[in-house]
């Protein structure tokens, strides 16, 4: 429970958590490590590593290893399938895409991956993963029955089901590179039913204003991936996002 306890401590002390997502398929392991280091200089709290396509095998292992050589914040796997596991990471979001039509993304990949997690030192953090419109690549790959943007009650019902099934975290995902993030009404409705359980929001968050809107609406943790991979000054961008959400 080290990473989960660490993130809880940050929430207790600073109110919110910022997570930087790095997709191993988007750059070399060396460049991924440079981005991670720059993000840590901007005060990100942990590095998530994963993606829907191509984030597996040697490329994934080397990306995790290089990142761990450069930074001392936790590395958390964000696997698109059982192939997204690496024994070098500190933790894994052990997640079920609850609104997938494909049982593979609901439970079969988890069954295939569980023995590896059991044999390794990776800390599993149980998570209900919910994909909201527009959903992007993960919505397509994960065959998600996308939650309509303007139906917060559907998202809240899924989140409640995840909580009752024992999941500690809920992740509201608009899809990487979404035009706009999940709206504040949906974030608020989900956080209301979750209570003390943690809510992560990601997909389409690019600036301080959007990050603040999501955090104020009830997100405990904000994820940014695309913008961090795109900007020249990663440290300045992450610092902008972090200062918008922390107290
Ligand atoms: C994707 O929610 C994450 O799974 C991050 O999205 O790439 O749009 O920041 P972005």
mmCIF file of N, CA and C and ligand atoms in Angstrom, residues 21 78 129 138 171 173-178 201-206 223-227, ligand 1:
data_model
loop_
_atom_site.group_PDB
_atom_site.id
_atom_site.type_symbol
_atom_site.label_atom_id
_atom_site.label_comp_id
_atom_site.label_asym_id
_atom_site.label_seq_id
_atom_site.Cartn_x
_atom_site.Cartn_y
_atom_site.Cartn_z
ATOM 1 N N UNK A 21 1.169 11.538 -17.424
ATOM 2 C CA UNK A 21 1.073 10.282 -18.179
ATOM 3 C C UNK A 21 2.057 10.280 -19.339
ATOM 4 N N UNK A 78 -0.245 2.130 -16.271
ATOM 5 C CA UNK A 78 -1.611 2.444 -16.702
ATOM 6 C C UNK A 78 -1.849 1.557 -17.925
ATOM 7 N N UNK A 129 -12.512 2.042 -14.191
ATOM 8 C CA UNK A 129 -12.129 2.921 -15.305
ATOM 9 C C UNK A 129 -13.374 3.157 -16.163
ATOM 10 N N UNK A 138 -8.890 5.049 -26.680
ATOM 11 C CA UNK A 138 -9.195 4.033 -25.665
ATOM 12 C C UNK A 138 -10.662 3.605 -25.745
ATOM 13 N N UNK A 171 -11.749 6.383 -12.261
ATOM 14 C CA UNK A 171 -11.077 7.247 -13.258
ATOM 15 C C UNK A 171 -12.106 7.626 -14.318
ATOM 16 N N UNK A 173 -12.541 9.178 -17.760
ATOM 17 C CA UNK A 173 -11.641 9.344 -18.914
ATOM 18 C C UNK A 173 -12.404 9.878 -20.125
ATOM 19 N N UNK A 174 -11.997 11.044 -20.639
ATOM 20 C CA UNK A 174 -12.627 11.569 -21.862
ATOM 21 C C UNK A 174 -11.901 11.076 -23.113
ATOM 22 N N UNK A 175 -10.752 10.421 -22.905
ATOM 23 C CA UNK A 175 -9.928 9.973 -24.045
ATOM 24 C C UNK A 175 -8.752 10.914 -24.226
ATOM 25 N N UNK A 176 -7.587 10.334 -24.478
ATOM 26 C CA UNK A 176 -6.391 11.157 -24.644
ATOM 27 C C UNK A 176 -6.574 12.113 -25.819
ATOM 28 N N UNK A 177 -6.256 13.390 -25.595
ATOM 29 C CA UNK A 177 -6.366 14.389 -26.647
ATOM 30 C C UNK A 177 -7.789 14.852 -26.930
ATOM 31 N N UNK A 178 -8.720 14.549 -26.023
ATOM 32 C CA UNK A 178 -10.122 14.985 -26.223
ATOM 33 C C UNK A 178 -10.194 16.511 -26.375
ATOM 34 N N UNK A 201 -9.408 12.336 -12.884
ATOM 35 C CA UNK A 201 -10.010 12.833 -14.124
ATOM 36 C C UNK A 201 -8.900 13.095 -15.134
ATOM 37 N N UNK A 202 -9.112 12.633 -16.363
ATOM 38 C CA UNK A 202 -8.118 12.852 -17.411
ATOM 39 C C UNK A 202 -8.746 12.870 -18.797
ATOM 40 N N UNK A 203 -7.949 13.335 -19.754
ATOM 41 C CA UNK A 203 -8.392 13.415 -21.140
ATOM 42 C C UNK A 203 -8.748 14.841 -21.513
ATOM 43 N N UNK A 204 -7.883 15.483 -22.302
ATOM 44 C CA UNK A 204 -8.186 16.820 -22.812
ATOM 45 C C UNK A 204 -7.891 17.979 -21.871
ATOM 46 N N UNK A 205 -7.190 17.718 -20.767
ATOM 47 C CA UNK A 205 -6.823 18.827 -19.865
ATOM 48 C C UNK A 205 -5.498 19.412 -20.356
ATOM 49 N N UNK A 206 -5.524 20.698 -20.744
ATOM 50 C CA UNK A 206 -4.345 21.301 -21.366
ATOM 51 C C UNK A 206 -3.812 22.524 -20.638
ATOM 52 N N UNK A 223 -4.921 14.096 -14.430
ATOM 53 C CA UNK A 223 -3.908 13.471 -15.298
ATOM 54 C C UNK A 223 -3.716 14.322 -16.540
ATOM 55 N N UNK A 224 -2.451 14.584 -16.879
ATOM 56 C CA UNK A 224 -2.192 15.202 -18.179
ATOM 57 C C UNK A 224 -1.111 14.410 -18.912
ATOM 58 N N UNK A 225 -1.374 14.140 -20.177
ATOM 59 C CA UNK A 225 -0.455 13.359 -20.994
ATOM 60 C C UNK A 225 -0.048 14.110 -22.244
ATOM 61 N N UNK A 226 -0.996 14.289 -23.161
ATOM 62 C CA UNK A 226 -0.709 14.869 -24.475
ATOM 63 C C UNK A 226 0.016 16.212 -24.381
ATOM 64 N N UNK A 227 -0.497 17.111 -23.546
ATOM 65 C CA UNK A 227 0.085 18.461 -23.504
ATOM 66 C C UNK A 227 1.542 18.420 -23.035
HETATM 67 C C1 LIG B 1 -5.422 9.649 -21.261
HETATM 68 O O1 LIG B 1 -6.560 10.759 -19.518
HETATM 69 C C2 LIG B 1 -5.318 10.568 -20.099
HETATM 70 O O2 LIG B 1 -5.666 8.353 -20.840
HETATM 71 C C3 LIG B 1 -4.637 11.847 -20.464
HETATM 72 O O3 LIG B 1 -5.265 12.522 -21.520
HETATM 73 O O4 LIG B 1 -3.460 12.920 -23.180
HETATM 74 O O5 LIG B 1 -5.516 14.329 -23.178
HETATM 75 O O6 LIG B 1 -3.823 14.562 -21.368
HETATM 76 P P1 LIG B 1 -4.476 13.649 -22.363
#
